[in-house]
Amino acid sequence: MRIVFIGPPGAGKGTHAERIVQSYRLAHLSTGDMLRAARDARTEVGLAADKYMSSGQLVPDDVIVAIIGARLLEPDCRPGYLLDGFPRTIAQAEALDQMLTRQGTPLDTVLELAVPEDELFKRLAGRGRADDKPEVIRQRLVAYRNQTAPLLDYYRKAGLLSSIDGLGTVEEIFQRIRTVLDPISLGS
Ligand code: AP5
Ligand code: MG
């Protein structure tokens, strides 16, 4: 299975991605995790990306597309993968479409995890990552609304979008996700 996971900051993408990749044996490709690892390793790309991340802005498309383009060619992606936090702009989605068309490996589904903004603030305030300060959370939400939310329509038109209610316990939400993924993984 090849899955895209979309949702605002704090929606629970990372939390549920862990369960999904274990359950369905997929590679977990989180661009946020990759960028934080590059920042911590103090690579040139990582340090440049940190300027955007720490202010809640998106890292430029060409940087992200190059990272994902290389990652998708690694052998662990062959059985399938979950893209967590990519694509995040229409340009990234178009670049992904081109890569996947070239490889003959289309997406199976796009999951949207929908959570209201007041709940996102509560969740992120309790976590404490470097970009979880209130003013940075606000900017991340603006970036989501302006740059990422248009992807919902993009994938709806492609017939790929499934929206999941992201309020409830982790177990409840995971069951909702299963009702979308099980039929795909069983090939029906
Ligand atoms: P990224 O790392 O992707 O962060 P994000 O989208 O802001 O989302 P988070 O990781 O904060 O939240 P999440 O949805 O994974 O929720 P989580 O499971 O952690 O991106 C960070 C930055 O990197 C971006 O701002 C950008 O600069 C850059 N970047 C990354 N990808 C990029 C791209 N493609 N293009 C350009 N730039 C890019 O849960 C959050 C909290 O809620 C946790 O504490 C969790 O325990 C809790 N929680 C989860 N589920 C529940 C529940 N059901 N009930 C109660 N609490 C819950
Ligand atoms: Mg995450």
PDB file of C-alpha atoms and ligand atoms in Angstrom:
ATOM      1  CA  MET A   1       0.000   0.000   0.000  1.00  0.00           C
ATOM      2  CA  ARG A   2       1.105   3.533  -0.732  1.00  0.00           C
ATOM      3  CA  ILE A   3      -0.609   6.031   1.548  1.00  0.00           C
ATOM      4  CA  VAL A   4      -0.472   9.786   2.080  1.00  0.00           C
ATOM      5  CA  PHE A   5      -1.379  11.068   5.550  1.00  0.00           C
ATOM      6  CA  ILE A   6      -2.582  14.697   5.719  1.00  0.00           C
ATOM      7  CA  GLY A   7      -3.630  16.648   8.789  1.00  0.00           C
ATOM      8  CA  PRO A   8      -2.915  19.882  10.626  1.00  0.00           C
ATOM      9  CA  PRO A   9      -0.068  20.150  13.158  1.00  0.00           C
ATOM     10  CA  GLY A  10      -0.903  18.048  16.215  1.00  0.00           C
ATOM     11  CA  ALA A  11      -3.662  16.065  14.493  1.00  0.00           C
ATOM     12  CA  GLY A  12      -1.973  12.802  15.472  1.00  0.00           C
ATOM     13  CA  LYS A  13      -0.286  11.856  12.168  1.00  0.00           C
ATOM     14  CA  GLY A  14       2.880  10.606  13.881  1.00  0.00           C
ATOM     15  CA  THR A  15       0.949   8.787  16.620  1.00  0.00           C
ATOM     16  CA  HIS A  16      -1.226   6.874  14.168  1.00  0.00           C
ATOM     17  CA  ALA A  17       1.523   6.448  11.563  1.00  0.00           C
ATOM     18  CA  GLU A  18       3.445   4.272  14.039  1.00  0.00           C
ATOM     19  CA  ARG A  19       0.463   1.953  14.438  1.00  0.00           C
ATOM     20  CA  ILE A  20      -0.376   1.874  10.740  1.00  0.00           C
ATOM     21  CA  VAL A  21       3.141   0.971   9.598  1.00  0.00           C
ATOM     22  CA  GLN A  22       3.372  -1.812  12.205  1.00  0.00           C
ATOM     23  CA  SER A  23      -0.020  -3.226  11.391  1.00  0.00           C
ATOM     24  CA  TYR A  24       0.324  -3.139   7.613  1.00  0.00           C
ATOM     25  CA  ARG A  25       4.141  -3.540   7.410  1.00  0.00           C
ATOM     26  CA  LEU A  26       4.916  -0.300   5.631  1.00  0.00           C
ATOM     27  CA  ALA A  27       7.861   2.097   5.691  1.00  0.00           C
ATOM     28  CA  HIS A  28       7.163   5.285   7.695  1.00  0.00           C
ATOM     29  CA  LEU A  29       8.324   8.349   5.770  1.00  0.00           C
ATOM     30  CA  SER A  30       7.962  11.458   7.918  1.00  0.00           C
ATOM     31  CA  THR A  31       9.548  14.528   6.345  1.00  0.00           C
ATOM     32  CA  GLY A  32       9.393  16.312   9.723  1.00  0.00           C
ATOM     33  CA  ASP A  33      11.375  13.484  11.381  1.00  0.00           C
ATOM     34  CA  MET A  34      13.882  13.483   8.505  1.00  0.00           C
ATOM     35  CA  LEU A  35      14.404  17.235   8.774  1.00  0.00           C
ATOM     36  CA  ARG A  36      14.795  17.116  12.580  1.00  0.00           C
ATOM     37  CA  ALA A  37      17.361  14.295  12.217  1.00  0.00           C
ATOM     38  CA  ALA A  38      19.263  16.371   9.632  1.00  0.00           C
ATOM     39  CA  ARG A  39      19.141  19.411  11.914  1.00  0.00           C
ATOM     40  CA  ASP A  40      20.414  17.389  14.902  1.00  0.00           C
ATOM     41  CA  ALA A  41      23.221  15.975  12.750  1.00  0.00           C
ATOM     42  CA  ARG A  42      24.016  19.586  11.768  1.00  0.00           C
ATOM     43  CA  THR A  43      24.083  18.847   8.026  1.00  0.00           C
ATOM     44  CA  GLU A  44      23.897  21.802   5.655  1.00  0.00           C
ATOM     45  CA  VAL A  45      20.347  20.897   4.612  1.00  0.00           C
ATOM     46  CA  GLY A  46      19.313  20.367   8.239  1.00  0.00           C
ATOM     47  CA  LEU A  47      20.634  23.694   9.434  1.00  0.00           C
ATOM     48  CA  ALA A  48      19.037  25.542   6.510  1.00  0.00           C
ATOM     49  CA  ALA A  49      15.709  23.767   7.136  1.00  0.00           C
ATOM     50  CA  ASP A  50      15.769  24.621  10.846  1.00  0.00           C
ATOM     51  CA  LYS A  51      15.314  28.319  10.034  1.00  0.00           C
ATOM     52  CA  TYR A  52      11.951  27.528   8.475  1.00  0.00           C
ATOM     53  CA  MET A  53      10.877  24.901  10.997  1.00  0.00           C
ATOM     54  CA  SER A  54      11.583  27.008  14.059  1.00  0.00           C
ATOM     55  CA  SER A  55       9.409  29.807  12.665  1.00  0.00           C
ATOM     56  CA  GLY A  56       6.601  27.473  11.583  1.00  0.00           C
ATOM     57  CA  GLN A  57       7.101  27.987   7.843  1.00  0.00           C
ATOM     58  CA  LEU A  58       7.322  25.271   5.235  1.00  0.00           C
ATOM     59  CA  VAL A  59      10.764  24.286   3.975  1.00  0.00           C
ATOM     60  CA  PRO A  60      11.120  25.095   0.221  1.00  0.00           C
ATOM     61  CA  ASP A  61       9.566  22.531  -2.124  1.00  0.00           C
ATOM     62  CA  ASP A  62      12.775  21.711  -4.044  1.00  0.00           C
ATOM     63  CA  VAL A  63      14.575  20.676  -0.849  1.00  0.00           C
ATOM     64  CA  ILE A  64      11.731  18.410   0.284  1.00  0.00           C
ATOM     65  CA  VAL A  65      11.121  16.881  -3.137  1.00  0.00           C
ATOM     66  CA  ALA A  66      14.823  15.973  -3.436  1.00  0.00           C
ATOM     67  CA  ILE A  67      14.786  14.295  -0.004  1.00  0.00           C
ATOM     68  CA  ILE A  68      11.630  12.288  -0.705  1.00  0.00           C
ATOM     69  CA  GLY A  69      12.670  11.447  -4.274  1.00  0.00           C
ATOM     70  CA  ALA A  70      15.819   9.737  -2.956  1.00  0.00           C
ATOM     71  CA  ARG A  71      14.023   8.075  -0.047  1.00  0.00           C
ATOM     72  CA  LEU A  72      11.311   6.492  -2.227  1.00  0.00           C
ATOM     73  CA  LEU A  73      13.967   4.625  -4.200  1.00  0.00           C
ATOM     74  CA  GLU A  74      15.273   2.803  -1.125  1.00  0.00           C
ATOM     75  CA  PRO A  75      14.448  -0.926  -0.963  1.00  0.00           C
ATOM     76  CA  ASP A  76      12.303  -0.777   2.193  1.00  0.00           C
ATOM     77  CA  CYS A  77       9.771   1.341   0.269  1.00  0.00           C
ATOM     78  CA  ARG A  78       9.099  -1.397  -2.264  1.00  0.00           C
ATOM     79  CA  PRO A  79       6.392  -3.227  -0.256  1.00  0.00           C
ATOM     80  CA  GLY A  80       4.673   0.064   0.524  1.00  0.00           C
ATOM     81  CA  TYR A  81       4.925   3.191   2.605  1.00  0.00           C
ATOM     82  CA  LEU A  82       3.068   5.828   4.553  1.00  0.00           C
ATOM     83  CA  LEU A  83       3.957   9.421   3.734  1.00  0.00           C
ATOM     84  CA  ASP A  84       3.515  11.443   6.958  1.00  0.00           C
ATOM     85  CA  GLY A  85       3.661  15.196   6.353  1.00  0.00           C
ATOM     86  CA  PHE A  86       4.377  15.023   2.611  1.00  0.00           C
ATOM     87  CA  PRO A  87       3.121  16.380   0.245  1.00  0.00           C
ATOM     88  CA  ARG A  88       2.247  19.692   1.876  1.00  0.00           C
ATOM     89  CA  THR A  89       1.830  21.932  -1.165  1.00  0.00           C
ATOM     90  CA  ILE A  90       0.249  21.485  -4.580  1.00  0.00           C
ATOM     91  CA  ALA A  91       3.732  21.682  -6.136  1.00  0.00           C
ATOM     92  CA  GLN A  92       4.915  18.806  -3.913  1.00  0.00           C
ATOM     93  CA  ALA A  93       1.824  16.760  -4.813  1.00  0.00           C
ATOM     94  CA  GLU A  94       2.467  17.304  -8.516  1.00  0.00           C
ATOM     95  CA  ALA A  95       6.113  16.323  -8.107  1.00  0.00           C
ATOM     96  CA  LEU A  96       5.024  13.170  -6.252  1.00  0.00           C
ATOM     97  CA  ASP A  97       2.526  12.308  -8.990  1.00  0.00           C
ATOM     98  CA  GLN A  98       5.297  12.614 -11.580  1.00  0.00           C
ATOM     99  CA  MET A  99       7.667  10.369  -9.611  1.00  0.00           C
ATOM    100  CA  LEU A 100       5.000   7.729  -9.022  1.00  0.00           C
ATOM    101  CA  THR A 101       3.796   7.770 -12.622  1.00  0.00           C
ATOM    102  CA  ARG A 102       7.386   7.277 -13.760  1.00  0.00           C
ATOM    103  CA  GLN A 103       7.783   4.327 -11.384  1.00  0.00           C
ATOM    104  CA  GLY A 104       4.339   2.891 -12.243  1.00  0.00           C
ATOM    105  CA  THR A 105       3.385   2.884  -8.537  1.00  0.00           C
ATOM    106  CA  PRO A 106       0.262   5.026  -7.981  1.00  0.00           C
ATOM    107  CA  LEU A 107      -1.052   6.006  -4.543  1.00  0.00           C
ATOM    108  CA  ASP A 108      -3.739   3.784  -3.035  1.00  0.00           C
ATOM    109  CA  THR A 109      -5.318   6.330  -0.742  1.00  0.00           C
ATOM    110  CA  VAL A 110      -4.985   9.697   0.987  1.00  0.00           C
ATOM    111  CA  LEU A 111      -6.097   9.851   4.609  1.00  0.00           C
ATOM    112  CA  GLU A 112      -7.101  13.172   6.091  1.00  0.00           C
ATOM    113  CA  LEU A 113      -7.061  13.328   9.895  1.00  0.00           C
ATOM    114  CA  ALA A 114      -9.513  16.122  10.751  1.00  0.00           C
ATOM    115  CA  VAL A 115      -9.183  17.847  14.157  1.00  0.00           C
ATOM    116  CA  PRO A 116     -10.530  21.281  15.224  1.00  0.00           C
ATOM    117  CA  GLU A 117      -7.968  24.015  15.957  1.00  0.00           C
ATOM    118  CA  ASP A 118      -8.708  24.452  19.681  1.00  0.00           C
ATOM    119  CA  GLU A 119      -7.959  20.764  20.241  1.00  0.00           C
ATOM    120  CA  LEU A 120      -4.681  21.061  18.278  1.00  0.00           C
ATOM    121  CA  PHE A 121      -3.455  23.821  20.612  1.00  0.00           C
ATOM    122  CA  LYS A 122      -4.247  21.691  23.665  1.00  0.00           C
ATOM    123  CA  ARG A 123      -2.394  18.687  22.269  1.00  0.00           C
ATOM    124  CA  LEU A 124       0.686  20.596  21.161  1.00  0.00           C
ATOM    125  CA  ALA A 125       0.923  22.692  24.325  1.00  0.00           C
ATOM    126  CA  GLY A 126       1.256  19.429  26.257  1.00  0.00           C
ATOM    127  CA  ARG A 127       4.050  18.053  24.087  1.00  0.00           C
ATOM    128  CA  GLY A 128       6.914  20.579  24.097  1.00  0.00           C
ATOM    129  CA  ARG A 129       8.788  20.056  20.803  1.00  0.00           C
ATOM    130  CA  ALA A 130      11.013  23.016  19.803  1.00  0.00           C
ATOM    131  CA  ASP A 131       8.307  24.314  17.418  1.00  0.00           C
ATOM    132  CA  ASP A 132       5.430  23.919  19.905  1.00  0.00           C
ATOM    133  CA  LYS A 133       5.513  27.504  21.229  1.00  0.00           C
ATOM    134  CA  PRO A 134       2.107  29.209  20.802  1.00  0.00           C
ATOM    135  CA  GLU A 135       3.284  31.770  18.209  1.00  0.00           C
ATOM    136  CA  VAL A 136       4.990  29.051  16.145  1.00  0.00           C
ATOM    137  CA  ILE A 137       1.935  26.775  16.389  1.00  0.00           C
ATOM    138  CA  ARG A 138      -0.153  29.668  15.042  1.00  0.00           C
ATOM    139  CA  GLN A 139       2.186  30.062  12.069  1.00  0.00           C
ATOM    140  CA  ARG A 140       2.159  26.291  11.417  1.00  0.00           C
ATOM    141  CA  LEU A 141      -1.646  26.432  11.345  1.00  0.00           C
ATOM    142  CA  VAL A 142      -1.560  29.338   8.887  1.00  0.00           C
ATOM    143  CA  ALA A 143       0.803  27.347   6.660  1.00  0.00           C
ATOM    144  CA  TYR A 144      -1.551  24.358   6.885  1.00  0.00           C
ATOM    145  CA  ARG A 145      -4.624  26.409   6.005  1.00  0.00           C
ATOM    146  CA  ASN A 146      -3.041  28.296   3.106  1.00  0.00           C
ATOM    147  CA  GLN A 147      -0.632  25.809   1.597  1.00  0.00           C
ATOM    148  CA  THR A 148      -1.685  22.288   2.618  1.00  0.00           C
ATOM    149  CA  ALA A 149      -5.493  22.346   2.928  1.00  0.00           C
ATOM    150  CA  PRO A 150      -5.853  22.904  -0.875  1.00  0.00           C
ATOM    151  CA  LEU A 151      -4.485  19.370  -1.270  1.00  0.00           C
ATOM    152  CA  LEU A 152      -7.728  18.001   0.145  1.00  0.00           C
ATOM    153  CA  ASP A 153      -9.586  19.164  -2.937  1.00  0.00           C
ATOM    154  CA  TYR A 154      -6.744  18.027  -5.175  1.00  0.00           C
ATOM    155  CA  TYR A 155      -6.974  14.455  -3.853  1.00  0.00           C
ATOM    156  CA  ARG A 156     -10.786  14.515  -3.594  1.00  0.00           C
ATOM    157  CA  LYS A 157     -10.931  15.255  -7.319  1.00  0.00           C
ATOM    158  CA  ALA A 158      -8.520  12.371  -7.918  1.00  0.00           C
ATOM    159  CA  GLY A 159     -10.936  10.082  -6.042  1.00  0.00           C
ATOM    160  CA  LEU A 160      -8.319   9.241  -3.409  1.00  0.00           C
ATOM    161  CA  LEU A 161      -9.419  11.166  -0.295  1.00  0.00           C
ATOM    162  CA  SER A 162     -10.818   9.552   2.870  1.00  0.00           C
ATOM    163  CA  SER A 163     -11.502  11.892   5.793  1.00  0.00           C
ATOM    164  CA  ILE A 164     -11.166  10.491   9.297  1.00  0.00           C
ATOM    165  CA  ASP A 165     -12.585  12.147  12.411  1.00  0.00           C
ATOM    166  CA  GLY A 166      -9.452  12.711  14.523  1.00  0.00           C
ATOM    167  CA  LEU A 167     -11.279  13.345  17.813  1.00  0.00           C
ATOM    168  CA  GLY A 168     -11.488  10.512  20.311  1.00  0.00           C
ATOM    169  CA  THR A 169      -9.062   8.039  21.827  1.00  0.00           C
ATOM    170  CA  VAL A 170      -6.094   6.810  19.816  1.00  0.00           C
ATOM    171  CA  GLU A 171      -7.700   3.355  19.744  1.00  0.00           C
ATOM    172  CA  GLU A 172     -11.020   4.705  18.417  1.00  0.00           C
ATOM    173  CA  ILE A 173      -9.293   6.698  15.703  1.00  0.00           C
ATOM    174  CA  PHE A 174      -7.131   3.751  14.705  1.00  0.00           C
ATOM    175  CA  GLN A 175     -10.278   1.638  14.243  1.00  0.00           C
ATOM    176  CA  ARG A 176     -11.683   4.315  11.896  1.00  0.00           C
ATOM    177  CA  ILE A 177      -8.451   4.220   9.904  1.00  0.00           C
ATOM    178  CA  ARG A 178      -8.657   0.430   9.710  1.00  0.00           C
ATOM    179  CA  THR A 179     -12.076   0.588   8.080  1.00  0.00           C
ATOM    180  CA  VAL A 180     -10.459   2.501   5.214  1.00  0.00           C
ATOM    181  CA  LEU A 181      -7.197   0.535   4.960  1.00  0.00           C
ATOM    182  CA  ASP A 182      -8.386  -3.039   5.500  1.00  0.00           C
ATOM    183  CA  PRO A 183     -10.314  -3.290   2.217  1.00  0.00           C
ATOM    184  CA  ILE A 184      -7.347  -1.832   0.323  1.00  0.00           C
ATOM    185  CA  SER A 185      -4.843  -4.181   1.942  1.00  0.00           C
ATOM    186  CA  LEU A 186      -7.098  -7.133   1.168  1.00  0.00           C
ATOM    187  CA  GLY A 187      -7.172  -6.015  -2.439  1.00  0.00           C
ATOM    188  CA  SER A 188     -10.916  -5.420  -2.752  1.00  0.00           C
TER     189      SER A 188
HETATM  190  P1  AP5 B   1       5.986  17.858  11.049  1.00  0.00           P
HETATM  191  O1  AP5 B   1       6.986  17.168  11.852  1.00  0.00           O
HETATM  192  O2  AP5 B   1       5.293  17.141   9.965  1.00  0.00           O
HETATM  193  O3  AP5 B   1       4.938  18.509  12.072  1.00  0.00           O
HETATM  194  P2  AP5 B   1       3.393  18.905  11.986  1.00  0.00           P
HETATM  195  O4  AP5 B   1       2.697  18.630  10.714  1.00  0.00           O
HETATM  196  O5  AP5 B   1       3.332  20.296  12.478  1.00  0.00           O
HETATM  197  O6  AP5 B   1       2.731  17.893  12.916  1.00  0.00           O
HETATM  198  P3  AP5 B   1       3.186  17.283  14.292  1.00  0.00           P
HETATM  199  O7  AP5 B   1       4.271  16.288  14.034  1.00  0.00           O
HETATM  200  O8  AP5 B   1       3.422  18.329  15.297  1.00  0.00           O
HETATM  201  O9  AP5 B   1       1.823  16.582  14.700  1.00  0.00           O
HETATM  202  P4  AP5 B   1       1.243  15.162  14.309  1.00  0.00           P
HETATM  203  O10 AP5 B   1       0.057  15.326  13.438  1.00  0.00           O
HETATM  204  O11 AP5 B   1       2.315  14.201  13.886  1.00  0.00           O
HETATM  205  O12 AP5 B   1       0.697  14.737  15.744  1.00  0.00           O
HETATM  206  P5  AP5 B   1       1.340  13.814  16.861  1.00  0.00           P
HETATM  207  O13 AP5 B   1       1.022  12.392  16.573  1.00  0.00           O
HETATM  208  O14 AP5 B   1       2.748  14.196  17.095  1.00  0.00           O
HETATM  209  O15 AP5 B   1       6.631  19.161  10.407  1.00  0.00           O
HETATM  210  C1  AP5 B   1       7.427  20.024  11.183  1.00  0.00           C
HETATM  211  C2  AP5 B   1       8.030  21.108  10.286  1.00  0.00           C
HETATM  212  O16 AP5 B   1       8.908  20.497   9.315  1.00  0.00           O
HETATM  213  C3  AP5 B   1       7.043  21.928   9.449  1.00  0.00           C
HETATM  214  O17 AP5 B   1       6.533  23.024  10.205  1.00  0.00           O
HETATM  215  C4  AP5 B   1       7.924  22.376   8.289  1.00  0.00           C
HETATM  216  O18 AP5 B   1       8.755  23.436   8.669  1.00  0.00           O
HETATM  217  C5  AP5 B   1       8.811  21.158   8.056  1.00  0.00           C
HETATM  218  N1  AP5 B   1       8.249  20.219   7.070  1.00  0.00           N
HETATM  219  C6  AP5 B   1       7.908  18.908   7.295  1.00  0.00           C
HETATM  220  N2  AP5 B   1       7.424  18.347   6.182  1.00  0.00           N
HETATM  221  C7  AP5 B   1       7.457  19.309   5.223  1.00  0.00           C
HETATM  222  C8  AP5 B   1       7.075  19.338   3.851  1.00  0.00           C
HETATM  223  N3  AP5 B   1       6.550  18.268   3.238  1.00  0.00           N
HETATM  224  N4  AP5 B   1       7.227  20.513   3.181  1.00  0.00           N
HETATM  225  C9  AP5 B   1       7.759  21.596   3.779  1.00  0.00           C
HETATM  226  N5  AP5 B   1       8.130  21.642   5.062  1.00  0.00           N
HETATM  227  C10 AP5 B   1       7.988  20.504   5.783  1.00  0.00           C
HETATM  228  O19 AP5 B   1       0.422  14.240  18.109  1.00  0.00           O
HETATM  229  C11 AP5 B   1       0.545  15.522  18.697  1.00  0.00           C
HETATM  230  C12 AP5 B   1       0.296  15.401  20.220  1.00  0.00           C
HETATM  231  O20 AP5 B   1      -1.059  15.007  20.433  1.00  0.00           O
HETATM  232  C13 AP5 B   1       1.172  14.332  20.886  1.00  0.00           C
HETATM  233  O21 AP5 B   1       1.551  14.782  22.150  1.00  0.00           O
HETATM  234  C14 AP5 B   1       0.229  13.115  20.973  1.00  0.00           C
HETATM  235  O22 AP5 B   1       0.545  12.276  22.051  1.00  0.00           O
HETATM  236  C15 AP5 B   1      -1.134  13.786  21.169  1.00  0.00           C
HETATM  237  N6  AP5 B   1      -2.236  13.007  20.607  1.00  0.00           N
HETATM  238  C16 AP5 B   1      -2.260  12.301  19.434  1.00  0.00           C
HETATM  239  N7  AP5 B   1      -3.448  11.747  19.220  1.00  0.00           N
HETATM  240  C17 AP5 B   1      -4.231  12.109  20.266  1.00  0.00           C
HETATM  241  C18 AP5 B   1      -5.600  11.856  20.633  1.00  0.00           C
HETATM  242  N8  AP5 B   1      -6.396  11.104  19.857  1.00  0.00           N
HETATM  243  N9  AP5 B   1      -6.077  12.404  21.751  1.00  0.00           N
HETATM  244  C19 AP5 B   1      -5.286  13.182  22.554  1.00  0.00           C
HETATM  245  N10 AP5 B   1      -3.983  13.455  22.286  1.00  0.00           N
HETATM  246  C20 AP5 B   1      -3.464  12.927  21.142  1.00  0.00           C
HETATM  247 MG    MG B   2       4.331  14.412  13.304  1.00  0.00          MG
END
